[in-house]
N, CA and C of each residue as an Amber inpcrd file, in Angstrom:
protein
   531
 -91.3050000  10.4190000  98.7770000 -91.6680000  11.5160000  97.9030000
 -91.2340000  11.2460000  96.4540000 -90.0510000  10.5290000  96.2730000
 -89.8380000  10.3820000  94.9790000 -90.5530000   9.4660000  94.2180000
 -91.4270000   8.1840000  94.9770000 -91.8680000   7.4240000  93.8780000
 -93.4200000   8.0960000  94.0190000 -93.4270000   8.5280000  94.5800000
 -94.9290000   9.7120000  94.1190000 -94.6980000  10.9630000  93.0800000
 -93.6190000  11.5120000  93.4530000 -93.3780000  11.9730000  91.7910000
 -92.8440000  11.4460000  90.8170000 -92.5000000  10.0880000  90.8190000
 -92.2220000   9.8460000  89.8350000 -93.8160000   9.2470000  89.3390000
 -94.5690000   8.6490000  89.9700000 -95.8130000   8.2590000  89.2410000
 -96.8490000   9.4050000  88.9200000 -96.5880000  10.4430000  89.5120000
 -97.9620000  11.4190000  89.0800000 -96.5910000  12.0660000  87.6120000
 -95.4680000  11.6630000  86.9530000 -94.9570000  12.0170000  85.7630000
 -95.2990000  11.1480000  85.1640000 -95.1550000  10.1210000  85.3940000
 -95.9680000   8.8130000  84.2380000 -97.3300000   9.0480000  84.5010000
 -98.0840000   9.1800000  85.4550000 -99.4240000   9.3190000  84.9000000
 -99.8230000  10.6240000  84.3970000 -98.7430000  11.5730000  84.1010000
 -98.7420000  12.8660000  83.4680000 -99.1230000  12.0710000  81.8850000
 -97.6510000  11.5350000  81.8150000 -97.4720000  11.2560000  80.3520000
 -98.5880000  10.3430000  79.7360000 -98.8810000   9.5960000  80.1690000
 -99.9090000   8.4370000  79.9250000-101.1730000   9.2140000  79.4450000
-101.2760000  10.3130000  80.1990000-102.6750000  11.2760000  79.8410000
-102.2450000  12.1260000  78.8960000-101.0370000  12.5390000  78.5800000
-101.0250000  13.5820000  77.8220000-101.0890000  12.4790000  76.1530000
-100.3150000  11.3260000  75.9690000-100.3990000  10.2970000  74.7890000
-101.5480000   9.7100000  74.7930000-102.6940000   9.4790000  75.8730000
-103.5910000   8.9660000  75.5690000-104.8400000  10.1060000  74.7760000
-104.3330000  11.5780000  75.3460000-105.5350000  12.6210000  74.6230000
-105.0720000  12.9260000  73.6140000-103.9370000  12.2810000  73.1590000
-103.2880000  12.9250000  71.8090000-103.8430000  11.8330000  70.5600000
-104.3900000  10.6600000  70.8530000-104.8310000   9.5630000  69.7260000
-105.4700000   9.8720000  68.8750000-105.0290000   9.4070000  67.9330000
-105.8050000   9.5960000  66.3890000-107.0660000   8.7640000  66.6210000
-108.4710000   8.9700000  66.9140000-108.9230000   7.9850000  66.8780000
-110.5420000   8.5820000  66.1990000-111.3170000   6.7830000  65.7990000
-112.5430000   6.6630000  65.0530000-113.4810000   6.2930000  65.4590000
-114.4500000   6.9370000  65.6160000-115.8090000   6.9440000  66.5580000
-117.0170000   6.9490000  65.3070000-118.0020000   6.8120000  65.8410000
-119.7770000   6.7180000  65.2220000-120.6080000   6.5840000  65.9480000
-121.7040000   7.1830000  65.5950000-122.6160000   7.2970000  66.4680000
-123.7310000   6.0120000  66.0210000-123.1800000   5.5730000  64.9260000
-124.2590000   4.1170000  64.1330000-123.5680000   2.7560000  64.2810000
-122.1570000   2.8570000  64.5420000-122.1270000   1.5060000  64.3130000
-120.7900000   1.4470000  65.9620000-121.0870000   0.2880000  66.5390000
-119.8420000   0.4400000  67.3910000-118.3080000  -0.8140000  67.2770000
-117.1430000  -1.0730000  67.8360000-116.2310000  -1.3580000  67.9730000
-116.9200000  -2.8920000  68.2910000-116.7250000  -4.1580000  67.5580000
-117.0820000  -5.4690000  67.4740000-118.4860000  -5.4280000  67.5650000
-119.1060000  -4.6920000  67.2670000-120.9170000  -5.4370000  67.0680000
-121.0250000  -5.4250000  66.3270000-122.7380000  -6.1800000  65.5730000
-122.9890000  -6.0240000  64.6650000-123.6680000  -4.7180000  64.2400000
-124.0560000  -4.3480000  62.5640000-124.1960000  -3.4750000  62.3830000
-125.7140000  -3.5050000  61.5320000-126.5800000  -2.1500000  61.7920000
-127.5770000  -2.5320000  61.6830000-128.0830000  -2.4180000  59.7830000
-129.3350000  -3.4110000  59.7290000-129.4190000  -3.5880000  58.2470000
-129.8260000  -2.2610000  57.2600000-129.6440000  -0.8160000  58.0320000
-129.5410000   0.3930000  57.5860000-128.3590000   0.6160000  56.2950000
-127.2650000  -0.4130000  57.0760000-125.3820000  -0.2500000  56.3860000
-125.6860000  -1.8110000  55.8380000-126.6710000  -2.3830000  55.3430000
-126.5360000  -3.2790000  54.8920000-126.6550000  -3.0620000  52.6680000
-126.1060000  -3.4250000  51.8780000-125.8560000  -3.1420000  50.2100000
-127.2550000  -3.2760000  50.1370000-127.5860000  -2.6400000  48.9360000
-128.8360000  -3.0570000  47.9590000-128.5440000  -3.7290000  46.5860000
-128.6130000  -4.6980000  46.7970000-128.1900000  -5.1920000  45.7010000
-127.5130000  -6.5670000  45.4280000-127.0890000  -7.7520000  44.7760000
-126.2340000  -8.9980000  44.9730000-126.9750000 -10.0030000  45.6370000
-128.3780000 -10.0710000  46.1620000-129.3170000 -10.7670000  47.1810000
-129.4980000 -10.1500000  48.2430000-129.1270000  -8.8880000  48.4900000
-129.2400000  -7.9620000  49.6740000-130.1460000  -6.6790000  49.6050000
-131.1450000  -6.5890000  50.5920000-132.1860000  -5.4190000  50.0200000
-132.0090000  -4.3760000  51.7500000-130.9450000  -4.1440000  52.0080000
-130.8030000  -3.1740000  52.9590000-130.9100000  -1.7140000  52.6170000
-130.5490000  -0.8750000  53.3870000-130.5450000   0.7880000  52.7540000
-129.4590000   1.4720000  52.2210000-128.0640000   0.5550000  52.1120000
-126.8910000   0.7870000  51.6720000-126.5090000   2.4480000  51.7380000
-126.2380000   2.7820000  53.0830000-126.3880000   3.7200000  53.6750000
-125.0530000   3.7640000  54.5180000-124.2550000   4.9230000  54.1000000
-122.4640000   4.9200000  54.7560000-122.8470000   5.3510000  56.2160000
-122.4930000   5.3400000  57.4260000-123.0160000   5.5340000  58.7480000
-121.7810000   6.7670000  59.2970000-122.6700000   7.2680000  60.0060000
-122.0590000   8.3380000  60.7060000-120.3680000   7.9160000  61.0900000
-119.5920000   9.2780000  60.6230000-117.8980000   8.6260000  60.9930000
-117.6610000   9.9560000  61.5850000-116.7250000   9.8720000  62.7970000
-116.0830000  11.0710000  63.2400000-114.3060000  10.7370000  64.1850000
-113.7100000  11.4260000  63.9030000-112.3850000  11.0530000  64.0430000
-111.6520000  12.6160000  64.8810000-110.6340000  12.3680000  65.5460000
-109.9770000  13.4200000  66.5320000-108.5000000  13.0290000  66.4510000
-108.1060000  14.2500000  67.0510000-106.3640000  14.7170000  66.9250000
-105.8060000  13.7710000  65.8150000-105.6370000  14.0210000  64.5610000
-105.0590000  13.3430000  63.5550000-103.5600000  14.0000000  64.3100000
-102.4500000  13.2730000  63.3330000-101.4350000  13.8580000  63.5960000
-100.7030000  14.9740000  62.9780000-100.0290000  16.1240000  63.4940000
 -99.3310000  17.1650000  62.9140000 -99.1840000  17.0240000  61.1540000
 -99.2260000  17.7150000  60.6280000 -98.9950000  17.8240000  59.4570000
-100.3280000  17.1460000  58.1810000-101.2780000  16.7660000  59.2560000
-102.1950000  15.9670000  58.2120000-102.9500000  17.1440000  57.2960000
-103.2260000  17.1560000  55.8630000-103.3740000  17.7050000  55.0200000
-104.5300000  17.3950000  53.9710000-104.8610000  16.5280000  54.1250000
-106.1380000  15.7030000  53.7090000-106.5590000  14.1920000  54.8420000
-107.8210000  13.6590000  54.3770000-107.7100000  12.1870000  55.0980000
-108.3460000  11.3410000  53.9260000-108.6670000  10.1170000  54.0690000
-109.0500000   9.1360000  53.2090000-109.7310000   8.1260000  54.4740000
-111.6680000   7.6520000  53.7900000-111.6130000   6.3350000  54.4060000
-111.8350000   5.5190000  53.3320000-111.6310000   4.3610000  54.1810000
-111.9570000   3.0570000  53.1810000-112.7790000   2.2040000  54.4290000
-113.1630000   1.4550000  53.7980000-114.6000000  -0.0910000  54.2820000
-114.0990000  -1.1600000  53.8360000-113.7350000  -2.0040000  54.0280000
-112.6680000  -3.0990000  53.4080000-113.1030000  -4.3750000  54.5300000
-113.7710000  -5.5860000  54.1100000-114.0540000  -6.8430000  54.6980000
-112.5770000  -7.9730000  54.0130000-112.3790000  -8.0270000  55.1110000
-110.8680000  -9.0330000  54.7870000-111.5930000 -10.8170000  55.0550000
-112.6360000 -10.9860000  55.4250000-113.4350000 -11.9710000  55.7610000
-114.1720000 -12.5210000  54.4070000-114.5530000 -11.9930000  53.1460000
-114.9360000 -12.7040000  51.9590000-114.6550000 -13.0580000  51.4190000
-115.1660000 -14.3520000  50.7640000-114.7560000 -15.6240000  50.6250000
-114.0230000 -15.1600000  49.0720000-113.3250000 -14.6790000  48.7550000
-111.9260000 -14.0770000  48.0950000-110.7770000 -14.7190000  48.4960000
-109.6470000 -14.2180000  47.4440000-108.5650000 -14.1480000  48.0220000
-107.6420000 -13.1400000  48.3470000-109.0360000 -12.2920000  48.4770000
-108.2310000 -10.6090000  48.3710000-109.4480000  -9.8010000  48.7780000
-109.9870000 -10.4570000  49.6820000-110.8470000  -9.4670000  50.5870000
-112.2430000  -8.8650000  49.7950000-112.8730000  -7.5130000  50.7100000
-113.6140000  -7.1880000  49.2740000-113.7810000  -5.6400000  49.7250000
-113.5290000  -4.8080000  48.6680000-113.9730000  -2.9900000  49.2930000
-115.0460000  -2.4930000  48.7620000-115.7060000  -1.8040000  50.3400000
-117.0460000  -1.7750000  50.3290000-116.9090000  -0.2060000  50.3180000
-115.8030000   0.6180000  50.3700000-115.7090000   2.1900000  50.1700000
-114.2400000   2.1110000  50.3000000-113.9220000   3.3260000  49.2030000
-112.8650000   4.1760000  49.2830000-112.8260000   5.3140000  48.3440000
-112.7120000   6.3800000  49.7670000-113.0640000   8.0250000  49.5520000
-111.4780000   8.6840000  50.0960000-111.2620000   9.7790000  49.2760000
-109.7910000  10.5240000  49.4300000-110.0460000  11.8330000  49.0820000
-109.0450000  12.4210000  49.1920000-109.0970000  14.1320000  48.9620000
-110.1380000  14.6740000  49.9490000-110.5110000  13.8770000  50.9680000
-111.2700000  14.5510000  52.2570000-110.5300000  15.8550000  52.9100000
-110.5220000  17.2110000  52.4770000-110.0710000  18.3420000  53.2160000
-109.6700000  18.2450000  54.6290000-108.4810000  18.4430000  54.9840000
-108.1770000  17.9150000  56.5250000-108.8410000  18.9030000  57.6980000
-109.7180000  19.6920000  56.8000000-110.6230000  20.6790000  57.9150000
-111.7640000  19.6960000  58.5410000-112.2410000  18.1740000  57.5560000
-112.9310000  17.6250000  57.9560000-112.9690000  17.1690000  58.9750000
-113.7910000  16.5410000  60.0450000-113.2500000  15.6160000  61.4340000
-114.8490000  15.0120000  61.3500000-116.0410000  15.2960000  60.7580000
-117.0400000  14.2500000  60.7560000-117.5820000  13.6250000  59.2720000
-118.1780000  12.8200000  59.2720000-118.7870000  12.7190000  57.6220000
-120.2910000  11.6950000  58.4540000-121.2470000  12.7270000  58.1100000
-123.1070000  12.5510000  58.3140000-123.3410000  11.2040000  57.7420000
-123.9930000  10.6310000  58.3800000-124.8510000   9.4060000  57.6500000
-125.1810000   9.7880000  56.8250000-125.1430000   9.0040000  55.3690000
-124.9630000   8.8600000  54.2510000-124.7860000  10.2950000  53.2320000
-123.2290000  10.3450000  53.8240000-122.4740000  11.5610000  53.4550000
-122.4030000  11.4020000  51.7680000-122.2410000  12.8740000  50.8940000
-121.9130000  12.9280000  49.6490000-120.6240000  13.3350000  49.5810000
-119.4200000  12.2590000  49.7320000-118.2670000  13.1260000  49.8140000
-117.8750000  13.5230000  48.3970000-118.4190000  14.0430000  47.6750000
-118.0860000  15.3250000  46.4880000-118.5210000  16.2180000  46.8580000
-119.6160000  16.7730000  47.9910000-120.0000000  17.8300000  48.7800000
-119.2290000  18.1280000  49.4120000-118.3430000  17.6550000  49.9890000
-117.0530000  17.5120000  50.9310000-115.4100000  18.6660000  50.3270000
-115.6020000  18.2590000  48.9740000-114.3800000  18.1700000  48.0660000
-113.8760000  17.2790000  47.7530000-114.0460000  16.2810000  48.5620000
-113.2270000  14.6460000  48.5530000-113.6290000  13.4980000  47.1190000
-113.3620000  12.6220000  46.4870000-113.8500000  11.9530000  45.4090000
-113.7760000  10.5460000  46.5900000-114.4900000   9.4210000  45.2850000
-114.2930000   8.3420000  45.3620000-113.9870000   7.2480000  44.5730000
-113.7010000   6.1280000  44.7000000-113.5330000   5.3640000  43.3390000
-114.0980000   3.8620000  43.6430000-113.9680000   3.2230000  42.3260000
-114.5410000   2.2480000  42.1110000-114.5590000   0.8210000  43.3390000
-115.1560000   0.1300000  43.5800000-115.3990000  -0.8470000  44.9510000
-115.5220000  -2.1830000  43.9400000-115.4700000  -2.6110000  45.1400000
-115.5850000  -4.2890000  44.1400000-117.0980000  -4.5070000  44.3000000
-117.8550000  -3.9910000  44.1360000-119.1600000  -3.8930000  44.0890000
-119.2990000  -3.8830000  42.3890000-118.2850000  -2.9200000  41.7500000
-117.9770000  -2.3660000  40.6750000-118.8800000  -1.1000000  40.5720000
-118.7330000  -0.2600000  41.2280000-119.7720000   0.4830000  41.4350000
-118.9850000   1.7000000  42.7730000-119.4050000   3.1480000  41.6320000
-118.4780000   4.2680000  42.5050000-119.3300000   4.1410000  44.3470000
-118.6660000   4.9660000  45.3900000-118.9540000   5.0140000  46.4730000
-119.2040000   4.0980000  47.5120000-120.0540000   4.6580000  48.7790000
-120.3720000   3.6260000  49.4220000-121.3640000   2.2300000  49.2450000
-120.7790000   1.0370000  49.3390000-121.4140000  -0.0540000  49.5270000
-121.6950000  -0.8880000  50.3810000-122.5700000  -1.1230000  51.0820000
-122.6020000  -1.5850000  52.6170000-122.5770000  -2.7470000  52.6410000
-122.4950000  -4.2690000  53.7680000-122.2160000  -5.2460000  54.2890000
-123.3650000  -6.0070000  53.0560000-122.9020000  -6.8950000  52.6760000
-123.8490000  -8.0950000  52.1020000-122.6090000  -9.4820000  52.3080000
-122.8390000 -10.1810000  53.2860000-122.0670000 -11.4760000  53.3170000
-122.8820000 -12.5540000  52.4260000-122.1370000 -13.2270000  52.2820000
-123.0820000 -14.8680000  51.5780000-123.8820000 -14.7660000  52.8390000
-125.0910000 -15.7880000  52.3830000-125.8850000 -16.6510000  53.0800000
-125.4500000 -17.7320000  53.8960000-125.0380000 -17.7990000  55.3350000
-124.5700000 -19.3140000  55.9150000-122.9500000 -18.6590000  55.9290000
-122.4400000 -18.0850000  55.5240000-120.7200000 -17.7070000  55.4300000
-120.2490000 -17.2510000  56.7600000-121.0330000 -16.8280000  57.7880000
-120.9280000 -16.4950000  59.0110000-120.5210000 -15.3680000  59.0920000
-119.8210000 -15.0270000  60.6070000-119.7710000 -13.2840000  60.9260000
-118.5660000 -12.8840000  59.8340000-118.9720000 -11.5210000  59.0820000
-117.8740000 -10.7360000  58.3720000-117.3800000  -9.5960000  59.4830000
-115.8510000  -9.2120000  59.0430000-115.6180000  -7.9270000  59.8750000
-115.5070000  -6.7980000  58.8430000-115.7230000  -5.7730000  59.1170000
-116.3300000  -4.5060000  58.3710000-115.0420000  -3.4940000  59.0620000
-114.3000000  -3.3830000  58.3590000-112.9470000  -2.5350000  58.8980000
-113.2360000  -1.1620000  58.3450000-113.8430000  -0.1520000  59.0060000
-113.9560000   1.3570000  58.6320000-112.4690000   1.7430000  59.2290000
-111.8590000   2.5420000  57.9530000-110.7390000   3.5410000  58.5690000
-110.3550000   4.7680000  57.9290000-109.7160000   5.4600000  58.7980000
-109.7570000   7.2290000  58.2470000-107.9790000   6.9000000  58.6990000
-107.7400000   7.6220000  57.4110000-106.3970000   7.8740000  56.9890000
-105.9300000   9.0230000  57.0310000-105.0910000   9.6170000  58.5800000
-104.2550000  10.7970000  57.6950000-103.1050000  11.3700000  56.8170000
-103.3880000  12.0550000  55.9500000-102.2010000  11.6160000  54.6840000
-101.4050000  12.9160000  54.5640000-100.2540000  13.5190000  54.2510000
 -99.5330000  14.6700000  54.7420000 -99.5330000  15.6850000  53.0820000
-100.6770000  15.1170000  51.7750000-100.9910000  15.8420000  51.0030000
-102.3560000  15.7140000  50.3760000-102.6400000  17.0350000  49.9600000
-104.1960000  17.5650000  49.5900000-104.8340000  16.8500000  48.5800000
-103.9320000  16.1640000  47.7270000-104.7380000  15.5980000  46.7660000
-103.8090000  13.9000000  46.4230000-104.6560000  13.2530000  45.9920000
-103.4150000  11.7850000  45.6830000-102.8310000  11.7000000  44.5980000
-103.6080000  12.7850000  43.6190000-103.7740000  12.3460000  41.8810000
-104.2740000  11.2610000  41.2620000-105.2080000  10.5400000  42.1310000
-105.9850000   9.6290000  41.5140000-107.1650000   9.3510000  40.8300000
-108.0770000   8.5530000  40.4650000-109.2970000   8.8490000  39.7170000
-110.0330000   7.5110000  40.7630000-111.7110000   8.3540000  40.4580000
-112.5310000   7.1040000  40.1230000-112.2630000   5.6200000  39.6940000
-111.4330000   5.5410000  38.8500000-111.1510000   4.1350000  38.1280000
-110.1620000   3.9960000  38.4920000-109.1460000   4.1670000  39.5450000
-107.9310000   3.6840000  40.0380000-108.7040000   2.3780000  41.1460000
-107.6560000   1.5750000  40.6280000-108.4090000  -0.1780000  41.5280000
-108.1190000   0.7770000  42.9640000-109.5490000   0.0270000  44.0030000
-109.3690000   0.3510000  45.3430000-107.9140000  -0.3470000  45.7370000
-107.4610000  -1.2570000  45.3820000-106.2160000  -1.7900000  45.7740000
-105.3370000  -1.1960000  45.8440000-104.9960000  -0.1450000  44.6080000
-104.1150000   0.6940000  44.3620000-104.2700000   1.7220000  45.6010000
-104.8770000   2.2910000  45.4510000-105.6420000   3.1300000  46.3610000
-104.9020000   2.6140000  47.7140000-105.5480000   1.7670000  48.3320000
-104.8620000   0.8690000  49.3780000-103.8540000   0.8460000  49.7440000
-102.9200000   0.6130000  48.8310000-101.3160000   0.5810000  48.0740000
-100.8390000   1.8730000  48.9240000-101.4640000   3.0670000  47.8440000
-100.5210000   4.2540000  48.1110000-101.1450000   4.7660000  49.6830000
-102.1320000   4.6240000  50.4300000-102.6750000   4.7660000  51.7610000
-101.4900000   4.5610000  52.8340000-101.2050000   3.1690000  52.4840000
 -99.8760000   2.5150000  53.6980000 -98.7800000   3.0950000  52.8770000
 -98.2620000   3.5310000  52.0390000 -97.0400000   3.7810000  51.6230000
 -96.5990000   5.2540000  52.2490000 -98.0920000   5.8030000  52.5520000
 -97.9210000   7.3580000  52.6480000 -98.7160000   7.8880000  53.8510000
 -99.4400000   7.1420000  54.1560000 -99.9420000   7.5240000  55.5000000
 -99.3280000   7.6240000  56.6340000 -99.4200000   9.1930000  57.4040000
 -99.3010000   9.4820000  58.7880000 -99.9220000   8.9450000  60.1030000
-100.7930000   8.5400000  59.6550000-101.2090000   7.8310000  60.7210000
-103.2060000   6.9750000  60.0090000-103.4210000   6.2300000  60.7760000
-104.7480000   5.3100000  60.5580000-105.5790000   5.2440000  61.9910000
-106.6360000   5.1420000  61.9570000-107.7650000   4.9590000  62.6690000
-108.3900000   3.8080000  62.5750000-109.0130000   2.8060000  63.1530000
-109.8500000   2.0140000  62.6240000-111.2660000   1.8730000  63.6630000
-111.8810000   1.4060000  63.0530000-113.4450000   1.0070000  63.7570000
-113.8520000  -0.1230000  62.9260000-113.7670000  -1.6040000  63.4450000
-114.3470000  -2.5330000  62.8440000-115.9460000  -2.9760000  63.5010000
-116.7630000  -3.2940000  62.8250000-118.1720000  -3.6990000  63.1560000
-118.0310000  -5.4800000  62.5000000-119.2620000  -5.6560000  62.5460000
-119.8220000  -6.9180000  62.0440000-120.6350000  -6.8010000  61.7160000
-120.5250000  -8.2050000  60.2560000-122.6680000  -8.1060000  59.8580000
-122.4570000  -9.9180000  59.8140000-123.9940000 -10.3920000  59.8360000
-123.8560000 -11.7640000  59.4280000-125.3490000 -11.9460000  58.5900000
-125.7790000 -12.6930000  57.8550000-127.0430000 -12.9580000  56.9520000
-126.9820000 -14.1860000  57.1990000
């Protein structure tokens, strides 16, 4: 009797930490595939629909107060990656953002990408450079606003995300050209 209650308490707990995850879902793009040329840039040699794809996220953790995502390929041929979105001041009432969301409709801003260019920018790899990974993540952050601008480097941005974030989500995809 005891190692039967002791396993229906661990498989208590196991269920109660596994429904508690912060986690990042879509209905457009999934967890290691590729992603379709809908989320592909317009622009740089790329004529896709540069189109941000459906994001939806659950149980952030206690105290979250706003969220932030970012799109960030750590795979281009850089030495510092390349950001393809970063959006903040997302109201923590949020939990979805629509294919090709206006997050200033939201309340939320965005800032500049290495696109050089405000908002979302979708997948354009070189030609021949092989598979990129496409790291979508939603940030929960434990205040309403960052005090940042448009023209704060996404890096920065980046910066204060891990310095201050409660917790992260991720959903990586792939593109290749």
């Amino acid at each position: 009797m005891k190692i039967f209650t002791k396993s229906i308490l661990t498989l208590s707990l196991c269920t109660i930490f596994s429904a508690q995850a912060f986690e990042l879902t879509s209905s457009d793009i999934q967890e290691g595939h590729p992603m379709a040329k809908t989320f592909e840039y317009k622009g740089w040699g790329c004529d896709g629909g540069n189109v941000s794809p459906q994001l939806s996220w659950q149980d952030p953790p206690q105290g979250t107060k706003s969220f932030a995502i970012t799109v960030y390929d750590p795979d281009a041929p850089t030495e510092s990656g390349f950001w393809h979105w970063v959006a903040f001041d997302i109201p923590a009432s949020v939990r979805e953002l629509p294919r090709g969301v206006d997050i200033k409709k939201l309340g939320g801003q965005e800032t500049r990408i290495d696109y050089n260019s405000v908002g979302f920018g979708g997948a354009c790899p070189p030609v021949g450079d092989g598979m990129h990974r496409y790291q979508f993540t939603v940030w929960a952050l434990p205040t309403k606003k960052l005090n940042l601008t448009q023209d704060t480097p996404a890096a920065v941005v980046g910066f204060n995300l891990n310095s201050m974030a409660l917790d992260k989500a991720r959903l990586t995809a792939t593109y290749t050209k």
